[in-house]
PDB file of C-alpha atoms in Angstrom:
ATOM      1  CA  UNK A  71     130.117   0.000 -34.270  1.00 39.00           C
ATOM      2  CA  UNK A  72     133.564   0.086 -32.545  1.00 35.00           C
ATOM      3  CA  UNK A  73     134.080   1.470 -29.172  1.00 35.00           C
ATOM      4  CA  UNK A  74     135.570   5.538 -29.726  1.00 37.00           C
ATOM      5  CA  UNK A  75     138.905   6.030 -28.974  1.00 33.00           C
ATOM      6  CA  UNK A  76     138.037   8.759 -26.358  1.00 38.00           C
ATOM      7  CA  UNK A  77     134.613   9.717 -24.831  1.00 39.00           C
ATOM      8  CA  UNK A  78     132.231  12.566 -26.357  1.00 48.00           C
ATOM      9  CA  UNK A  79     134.706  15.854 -27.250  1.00 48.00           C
ATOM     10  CA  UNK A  80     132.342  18.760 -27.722  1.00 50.00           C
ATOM     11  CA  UNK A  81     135.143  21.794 -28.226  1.00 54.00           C
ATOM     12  CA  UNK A  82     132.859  24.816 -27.725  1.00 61.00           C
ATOM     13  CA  UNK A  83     129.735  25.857 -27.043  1.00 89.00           C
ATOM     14  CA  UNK A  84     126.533  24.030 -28.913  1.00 93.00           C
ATOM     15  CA  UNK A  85     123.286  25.199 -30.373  1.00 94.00           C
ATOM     16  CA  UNK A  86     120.304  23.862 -31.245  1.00 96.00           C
ATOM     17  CA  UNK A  87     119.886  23.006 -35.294  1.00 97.00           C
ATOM     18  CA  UNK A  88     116.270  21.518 -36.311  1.00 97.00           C
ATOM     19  CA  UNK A  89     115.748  21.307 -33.236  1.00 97.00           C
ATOM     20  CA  UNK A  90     118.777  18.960 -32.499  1.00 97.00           C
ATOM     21  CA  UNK A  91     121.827  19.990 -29.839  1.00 97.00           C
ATOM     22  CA  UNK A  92     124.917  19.942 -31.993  1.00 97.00           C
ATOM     23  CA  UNK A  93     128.028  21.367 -31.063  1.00 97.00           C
ATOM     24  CA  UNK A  94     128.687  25.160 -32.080  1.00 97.00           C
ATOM     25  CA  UNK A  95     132.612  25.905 -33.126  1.00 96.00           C
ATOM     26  CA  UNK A  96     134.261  27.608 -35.307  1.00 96.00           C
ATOM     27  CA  UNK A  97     135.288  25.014 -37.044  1.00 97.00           C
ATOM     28  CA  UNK A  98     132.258  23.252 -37.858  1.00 98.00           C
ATOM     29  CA  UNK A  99     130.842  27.222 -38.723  1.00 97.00           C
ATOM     30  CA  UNK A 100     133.504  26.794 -41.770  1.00 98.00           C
ATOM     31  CA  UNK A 101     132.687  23.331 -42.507  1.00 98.00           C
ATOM     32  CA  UNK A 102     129.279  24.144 -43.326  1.00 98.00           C
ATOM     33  CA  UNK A 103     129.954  27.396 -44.747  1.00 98.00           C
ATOM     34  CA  UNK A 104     131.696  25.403 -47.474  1.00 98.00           C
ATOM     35  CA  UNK A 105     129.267  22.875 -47.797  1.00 98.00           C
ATOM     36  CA  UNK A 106     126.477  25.483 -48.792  1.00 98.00           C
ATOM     37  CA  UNK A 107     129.073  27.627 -51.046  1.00 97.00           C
ATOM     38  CA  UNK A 108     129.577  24.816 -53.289  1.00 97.00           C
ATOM     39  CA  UNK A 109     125.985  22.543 -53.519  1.00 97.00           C
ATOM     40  CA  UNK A 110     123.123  23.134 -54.112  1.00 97.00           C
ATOM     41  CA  UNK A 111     120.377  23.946 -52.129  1.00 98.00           C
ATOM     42  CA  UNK A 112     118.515  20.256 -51.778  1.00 98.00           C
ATOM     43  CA  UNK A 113     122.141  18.953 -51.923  1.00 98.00           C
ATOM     44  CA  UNK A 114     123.326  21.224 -48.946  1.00 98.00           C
ATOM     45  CA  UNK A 115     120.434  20.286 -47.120  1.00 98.00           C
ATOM     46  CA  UNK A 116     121.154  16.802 -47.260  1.00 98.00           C
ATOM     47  CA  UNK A 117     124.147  17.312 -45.569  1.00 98.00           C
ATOM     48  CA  UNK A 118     122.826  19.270 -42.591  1.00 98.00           C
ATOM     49  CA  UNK A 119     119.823  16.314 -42.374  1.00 98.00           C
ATOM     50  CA  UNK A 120     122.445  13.666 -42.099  1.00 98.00           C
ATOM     51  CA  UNK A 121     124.776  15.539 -39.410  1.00 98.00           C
ATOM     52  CA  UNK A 122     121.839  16.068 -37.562  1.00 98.00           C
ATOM     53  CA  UNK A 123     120.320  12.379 -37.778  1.00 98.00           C
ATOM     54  CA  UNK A 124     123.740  11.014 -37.226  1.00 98.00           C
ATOM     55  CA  UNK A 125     124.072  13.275 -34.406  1.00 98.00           C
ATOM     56  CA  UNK A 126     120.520  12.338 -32.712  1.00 98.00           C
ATOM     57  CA  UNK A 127     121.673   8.676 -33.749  1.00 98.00           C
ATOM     58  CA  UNK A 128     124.279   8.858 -31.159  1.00 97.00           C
ATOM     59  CA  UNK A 129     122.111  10.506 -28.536  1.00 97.00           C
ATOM     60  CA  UNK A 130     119.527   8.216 -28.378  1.00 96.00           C
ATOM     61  CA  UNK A 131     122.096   5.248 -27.965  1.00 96.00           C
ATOM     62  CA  UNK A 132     124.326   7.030 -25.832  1.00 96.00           C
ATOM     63  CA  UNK A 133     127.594   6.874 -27.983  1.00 96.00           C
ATOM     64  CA  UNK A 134     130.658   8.723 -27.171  1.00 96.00           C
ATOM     65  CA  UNK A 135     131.668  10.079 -30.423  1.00 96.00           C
ATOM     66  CA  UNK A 136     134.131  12.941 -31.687  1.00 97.00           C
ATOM     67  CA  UNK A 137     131.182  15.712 -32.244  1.00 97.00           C
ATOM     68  CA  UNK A 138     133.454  17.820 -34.735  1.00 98.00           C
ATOM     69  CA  UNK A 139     134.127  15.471 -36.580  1.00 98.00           C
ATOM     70  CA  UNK A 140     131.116  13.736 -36.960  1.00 98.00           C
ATOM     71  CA  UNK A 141     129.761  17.404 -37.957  1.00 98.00           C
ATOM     72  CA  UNK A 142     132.574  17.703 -40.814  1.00 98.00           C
ATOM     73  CA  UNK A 143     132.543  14.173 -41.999  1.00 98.00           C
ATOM     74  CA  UNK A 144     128.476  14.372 -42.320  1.00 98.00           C
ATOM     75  CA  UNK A 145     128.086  17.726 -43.934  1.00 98.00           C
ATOM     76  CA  UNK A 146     131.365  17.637 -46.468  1.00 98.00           C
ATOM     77  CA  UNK A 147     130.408  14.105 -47.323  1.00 98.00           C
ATOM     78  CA  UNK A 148     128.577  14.576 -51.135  1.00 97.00           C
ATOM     79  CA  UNK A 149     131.436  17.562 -52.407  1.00 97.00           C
ATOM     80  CA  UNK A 150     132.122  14.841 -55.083  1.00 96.00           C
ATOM     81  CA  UNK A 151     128.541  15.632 -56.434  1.00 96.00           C
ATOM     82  CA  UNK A 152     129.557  19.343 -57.085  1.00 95.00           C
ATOM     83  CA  UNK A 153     130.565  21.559 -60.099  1.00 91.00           C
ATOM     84  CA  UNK A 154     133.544  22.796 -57.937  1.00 92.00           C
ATOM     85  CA  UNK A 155     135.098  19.299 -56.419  1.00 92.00           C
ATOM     86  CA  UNK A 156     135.004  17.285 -59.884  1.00 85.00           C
ATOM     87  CA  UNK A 157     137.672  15.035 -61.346  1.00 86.00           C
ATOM     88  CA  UNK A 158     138.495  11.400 -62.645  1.00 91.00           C
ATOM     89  CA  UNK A 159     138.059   9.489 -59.682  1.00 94.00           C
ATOM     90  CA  UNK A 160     135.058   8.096 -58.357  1.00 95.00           C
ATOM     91  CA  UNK A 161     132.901  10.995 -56.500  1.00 96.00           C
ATOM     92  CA  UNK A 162     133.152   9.747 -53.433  1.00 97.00           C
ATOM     93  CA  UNK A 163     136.851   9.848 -53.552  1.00 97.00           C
ATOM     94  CA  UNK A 164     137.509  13.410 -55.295  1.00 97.00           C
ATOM     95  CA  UNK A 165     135.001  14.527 -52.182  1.00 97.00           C
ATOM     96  CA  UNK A 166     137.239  12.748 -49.715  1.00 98.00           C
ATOM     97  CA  UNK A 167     140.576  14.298 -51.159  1.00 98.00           C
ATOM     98  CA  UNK A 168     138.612  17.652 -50.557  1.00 98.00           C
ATOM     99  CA  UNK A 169     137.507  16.801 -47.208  1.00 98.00           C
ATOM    100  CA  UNK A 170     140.811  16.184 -46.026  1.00 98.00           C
ATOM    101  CA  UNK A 171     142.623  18.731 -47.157  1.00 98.00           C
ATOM    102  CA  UNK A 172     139.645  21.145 -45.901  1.00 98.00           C
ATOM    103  CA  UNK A 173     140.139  19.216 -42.624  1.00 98.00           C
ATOM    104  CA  UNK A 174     144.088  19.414 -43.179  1.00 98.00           C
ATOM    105  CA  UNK A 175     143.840  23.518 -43.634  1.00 98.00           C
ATOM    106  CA  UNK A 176     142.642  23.863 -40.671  1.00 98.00           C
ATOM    107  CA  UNK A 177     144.649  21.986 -38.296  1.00 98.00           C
ATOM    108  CA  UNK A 178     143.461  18.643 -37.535  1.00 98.00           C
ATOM    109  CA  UNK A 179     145.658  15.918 -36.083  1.00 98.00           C
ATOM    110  CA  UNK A 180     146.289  13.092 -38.661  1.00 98.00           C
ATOM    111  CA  UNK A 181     143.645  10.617 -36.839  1.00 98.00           C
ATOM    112  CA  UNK A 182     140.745  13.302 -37.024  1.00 98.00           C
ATOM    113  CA  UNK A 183     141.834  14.203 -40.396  1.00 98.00           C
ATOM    114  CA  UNK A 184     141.520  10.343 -41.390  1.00 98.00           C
ATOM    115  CA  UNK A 185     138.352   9.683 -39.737  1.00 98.00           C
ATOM    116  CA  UNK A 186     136.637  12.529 -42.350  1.00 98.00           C
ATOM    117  CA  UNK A 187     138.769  11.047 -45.366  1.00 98.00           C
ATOM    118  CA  UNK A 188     136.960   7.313 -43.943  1.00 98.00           C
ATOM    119  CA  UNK A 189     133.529   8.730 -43.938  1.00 98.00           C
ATOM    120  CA  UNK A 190     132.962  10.747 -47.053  1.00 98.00           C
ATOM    121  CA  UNK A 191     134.761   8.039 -49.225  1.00 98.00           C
ATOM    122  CA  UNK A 192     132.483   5.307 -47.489  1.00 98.00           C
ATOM    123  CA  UNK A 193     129.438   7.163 -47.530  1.00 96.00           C
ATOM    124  CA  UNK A 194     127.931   5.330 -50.066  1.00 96.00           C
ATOM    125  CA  UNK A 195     129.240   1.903 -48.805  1.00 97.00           C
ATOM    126  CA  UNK A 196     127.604   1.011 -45.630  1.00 96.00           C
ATOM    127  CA  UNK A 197     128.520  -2.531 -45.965  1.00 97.00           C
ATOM    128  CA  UNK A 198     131.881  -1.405 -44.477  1.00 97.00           C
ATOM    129  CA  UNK A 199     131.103   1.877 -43.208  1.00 98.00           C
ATOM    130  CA  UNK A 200     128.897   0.594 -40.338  1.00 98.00           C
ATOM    131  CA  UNK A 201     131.690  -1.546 -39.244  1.00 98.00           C
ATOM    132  CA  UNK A 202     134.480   1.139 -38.828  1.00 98.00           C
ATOM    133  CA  UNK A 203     135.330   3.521 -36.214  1.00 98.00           C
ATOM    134  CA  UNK A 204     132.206   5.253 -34.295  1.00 98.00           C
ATOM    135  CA  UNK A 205     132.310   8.766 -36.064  1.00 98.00           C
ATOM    136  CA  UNK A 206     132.337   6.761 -39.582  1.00 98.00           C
ATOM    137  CA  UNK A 207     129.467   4.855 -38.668  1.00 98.00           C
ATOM    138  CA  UNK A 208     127.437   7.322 -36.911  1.00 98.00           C
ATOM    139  CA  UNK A 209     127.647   9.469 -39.957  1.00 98.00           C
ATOM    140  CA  UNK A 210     127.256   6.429 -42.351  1.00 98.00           C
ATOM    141  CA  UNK A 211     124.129   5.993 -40.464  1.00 98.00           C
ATOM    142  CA  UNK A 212     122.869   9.332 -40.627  1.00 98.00           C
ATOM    143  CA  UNK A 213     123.566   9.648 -44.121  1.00 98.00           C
ATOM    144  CA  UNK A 214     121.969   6.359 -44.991  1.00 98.00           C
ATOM    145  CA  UNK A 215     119.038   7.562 -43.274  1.00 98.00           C
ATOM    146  CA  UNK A 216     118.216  10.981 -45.143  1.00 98.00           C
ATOM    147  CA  UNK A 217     119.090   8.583 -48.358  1.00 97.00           C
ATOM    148  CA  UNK A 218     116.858   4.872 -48.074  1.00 96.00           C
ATOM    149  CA  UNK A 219     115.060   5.543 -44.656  1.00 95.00           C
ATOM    150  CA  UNK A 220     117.420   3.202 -42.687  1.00 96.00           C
ATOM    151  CA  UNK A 221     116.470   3.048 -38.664  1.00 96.00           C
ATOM    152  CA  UNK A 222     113.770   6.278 -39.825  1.00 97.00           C
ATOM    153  CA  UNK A 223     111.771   4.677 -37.287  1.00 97.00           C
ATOM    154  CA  UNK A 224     114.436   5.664 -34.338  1.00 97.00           C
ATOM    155  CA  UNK A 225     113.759   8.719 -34.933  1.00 97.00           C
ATOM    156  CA  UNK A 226     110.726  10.171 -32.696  1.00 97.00           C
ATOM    157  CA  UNK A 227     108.226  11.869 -35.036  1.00 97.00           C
ATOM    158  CA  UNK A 228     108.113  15.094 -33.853  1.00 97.00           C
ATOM    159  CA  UNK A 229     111.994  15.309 -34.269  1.00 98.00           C
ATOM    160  CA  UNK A 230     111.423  14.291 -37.805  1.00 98.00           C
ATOM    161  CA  UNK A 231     109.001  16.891 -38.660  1.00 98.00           C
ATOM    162  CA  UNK A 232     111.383  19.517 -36.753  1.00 98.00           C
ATOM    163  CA  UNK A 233     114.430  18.417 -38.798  1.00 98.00           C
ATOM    164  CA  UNK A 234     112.108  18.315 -42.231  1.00 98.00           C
ATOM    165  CA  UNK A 235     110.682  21.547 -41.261  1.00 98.00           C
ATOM    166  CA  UNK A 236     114.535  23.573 -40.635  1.00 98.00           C
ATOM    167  CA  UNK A 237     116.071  21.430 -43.605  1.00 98.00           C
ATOM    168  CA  UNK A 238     113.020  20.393 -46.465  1.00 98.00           C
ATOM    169  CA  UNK A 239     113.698  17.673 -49.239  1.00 98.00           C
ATOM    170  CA  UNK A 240     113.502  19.927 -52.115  1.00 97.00           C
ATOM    171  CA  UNK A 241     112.670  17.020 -54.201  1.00 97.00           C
ATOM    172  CA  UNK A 242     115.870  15.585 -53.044  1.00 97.00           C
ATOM    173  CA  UNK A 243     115.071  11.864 -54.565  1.00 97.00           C
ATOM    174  CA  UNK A 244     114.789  13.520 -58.463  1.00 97.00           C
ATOM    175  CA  UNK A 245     117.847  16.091 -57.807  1.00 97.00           C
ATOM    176  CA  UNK A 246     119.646  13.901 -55.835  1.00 97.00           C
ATOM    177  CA  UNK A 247     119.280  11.323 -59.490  1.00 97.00           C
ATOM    178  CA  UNK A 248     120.215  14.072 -61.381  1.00 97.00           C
ATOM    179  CA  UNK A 249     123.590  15.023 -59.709  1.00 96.00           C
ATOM    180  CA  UNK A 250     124.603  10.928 -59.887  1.00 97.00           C
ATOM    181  CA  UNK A 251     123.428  10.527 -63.507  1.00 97.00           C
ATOM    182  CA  UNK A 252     125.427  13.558 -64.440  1.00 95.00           C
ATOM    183  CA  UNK A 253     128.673  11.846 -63.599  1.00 95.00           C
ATOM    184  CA  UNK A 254     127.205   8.508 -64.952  1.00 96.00           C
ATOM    185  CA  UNK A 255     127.294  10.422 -68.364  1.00 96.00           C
ATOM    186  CA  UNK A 256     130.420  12.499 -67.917  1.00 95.00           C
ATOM    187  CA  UNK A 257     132.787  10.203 -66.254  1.00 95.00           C
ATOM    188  CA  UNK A 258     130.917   6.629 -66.806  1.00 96.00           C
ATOM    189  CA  UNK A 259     134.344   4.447 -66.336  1.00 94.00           C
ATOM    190  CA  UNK A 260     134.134   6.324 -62.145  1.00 95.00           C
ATOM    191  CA  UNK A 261     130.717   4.291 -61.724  1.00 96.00           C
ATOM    192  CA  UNK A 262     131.335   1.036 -62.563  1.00 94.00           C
ATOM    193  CA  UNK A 263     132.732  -0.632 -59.026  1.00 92.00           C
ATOM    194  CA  UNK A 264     129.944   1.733 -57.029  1.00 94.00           C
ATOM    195  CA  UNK A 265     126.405   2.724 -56.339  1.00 94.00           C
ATOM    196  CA  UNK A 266     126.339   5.163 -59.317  1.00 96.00           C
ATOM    197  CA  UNK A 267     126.183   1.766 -61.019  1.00 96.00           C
ATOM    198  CA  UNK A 268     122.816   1.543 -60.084  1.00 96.00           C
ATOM    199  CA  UNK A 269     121.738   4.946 -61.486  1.00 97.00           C
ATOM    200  CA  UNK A 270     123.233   4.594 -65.198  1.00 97.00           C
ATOM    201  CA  UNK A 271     121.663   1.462 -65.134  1.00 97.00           C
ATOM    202  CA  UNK A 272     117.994   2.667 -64.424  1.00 97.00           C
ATOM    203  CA  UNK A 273     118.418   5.878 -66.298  1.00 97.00           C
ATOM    204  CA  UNK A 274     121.402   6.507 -68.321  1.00 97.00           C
ATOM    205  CA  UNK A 275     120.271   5.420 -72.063  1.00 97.00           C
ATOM    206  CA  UNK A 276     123.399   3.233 -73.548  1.00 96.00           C
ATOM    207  CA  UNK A 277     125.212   2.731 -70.119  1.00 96.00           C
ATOM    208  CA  UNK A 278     126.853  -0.171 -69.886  1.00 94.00           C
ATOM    209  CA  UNK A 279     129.397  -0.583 -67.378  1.00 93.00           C
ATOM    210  CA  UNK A 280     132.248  -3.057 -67.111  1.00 88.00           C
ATOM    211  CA  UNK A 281     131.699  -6.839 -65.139  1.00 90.00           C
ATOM    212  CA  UNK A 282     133.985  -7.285 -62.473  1.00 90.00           C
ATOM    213  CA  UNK A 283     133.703 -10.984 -63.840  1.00 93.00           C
ATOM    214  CA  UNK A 284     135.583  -9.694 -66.971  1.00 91.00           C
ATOM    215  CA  UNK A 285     138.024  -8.275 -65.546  1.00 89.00           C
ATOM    216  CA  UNK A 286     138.933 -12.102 -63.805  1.00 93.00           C
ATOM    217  CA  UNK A 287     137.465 -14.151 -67.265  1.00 94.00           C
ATOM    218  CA  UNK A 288     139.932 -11.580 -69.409  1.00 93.00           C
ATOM    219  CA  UNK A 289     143.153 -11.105 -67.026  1.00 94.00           C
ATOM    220  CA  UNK A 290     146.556 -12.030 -68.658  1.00 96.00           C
ATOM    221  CA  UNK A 291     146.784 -15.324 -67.636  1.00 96.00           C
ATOM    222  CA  UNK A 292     146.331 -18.958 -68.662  1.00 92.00           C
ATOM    223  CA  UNK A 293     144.041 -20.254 -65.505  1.00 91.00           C
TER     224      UNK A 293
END
């Protein structure tokens, strides 16, 4: 991870959340409030799981991070897998473009506003995600976690079972398929450069995306 631009910025009070400290403003009131309007329930509690694992990520190896915007970058990060945030790009992009101008409305400098474009459209990337700026990673990392069970271990069991307990799974593995193969079917030429790849491939009867060796065997040119 790269070093933060500026130690740990709590702005406000904070509250404990699954039995994690996270900070308590405002803002990040909205931010979630917007997250739970729009997904549904195992979806929105995805969200809140990965803020707070990205969160106790950053505790437990004593990162300075920007705690707002690790809190709107973590829970706003899957509005691409919504009825409400829908469009022709890939989801992870038409949840970014939402982010941002979420993040925009209500008054955040350019860099903060960037950092929460960075980490919704890289959530599903962590092959460069990991590698960026601290609040980008930390909630790549908490994200990746609820997801695959990356650095699960790190987590001390008793937190787990707290965090589980506040925010349950819902059968998040079967939804969580559902809302990818839906865009797999509906917007199929979105998937083919991403992870939703994966999904049509395993479920999606008749999917069959485009070779990124095609596109170099077929460009307009002799050699």
């Amino acid at each position: 991870m790269l070093p933060a631009a500026e130690p740990t910025i709590i702005r406000g009070k904070a509250r404990v959340l699954g039995g994690v400290t996270v900070v308590d403003t405002p803002l990040v009131t909205r931010a979630m409030d917007l997250a739970r309007k729009h997904s549904e329930p195992s979806l929105f509690n995805h969200a809140v799981r990965s803020w707070l694992f990205a969160v106790r990520l950053g505790q437990l190896q004593g990162i300075p991070h920007d705690a707002e915007v690790v809190a709107v970058g973590s829970l706003l990060h899957d509005l691409g897998l919504t009825n409400r945030f829908t469009g022709q790009k890939r989801f992870e992009i038409e949840g970014a473009d939402a982010a941002r101008a979420f993040a925009r409305e209500q008054g955040l400098d350019d860099r903060r506003v960037q950092l929460i474009w960075d980490t919704v459209a890289l959530n599903s990337t962590p092959s460069i995600g990991l590698h960026k700026e601290v609040e980008v990673a930390l909630c790549t990392a908490g994200i990746g976690l609820d997801y695959g069970g990356p650095q699960y271990d790190r987590i001390p069991p008793d937190e787990m079972k707290s965090i589980l307990t506040a925010f349950p799974r819902l059968e998040m593995k079967r939804r969580f398929a559902d809302s990818v193969c839906r865009i797999v079917k509906t917007r199929p030429e979105s998937t083919y450069d991403n992870f939703a790849r994966d999904f049509g491939e395993r479920f999606v009867p008749g999917y069959k995306p485009q070779s990124s060796v095609d596109y170099l065997m077929n460009a307009p040119f002799e050699e």
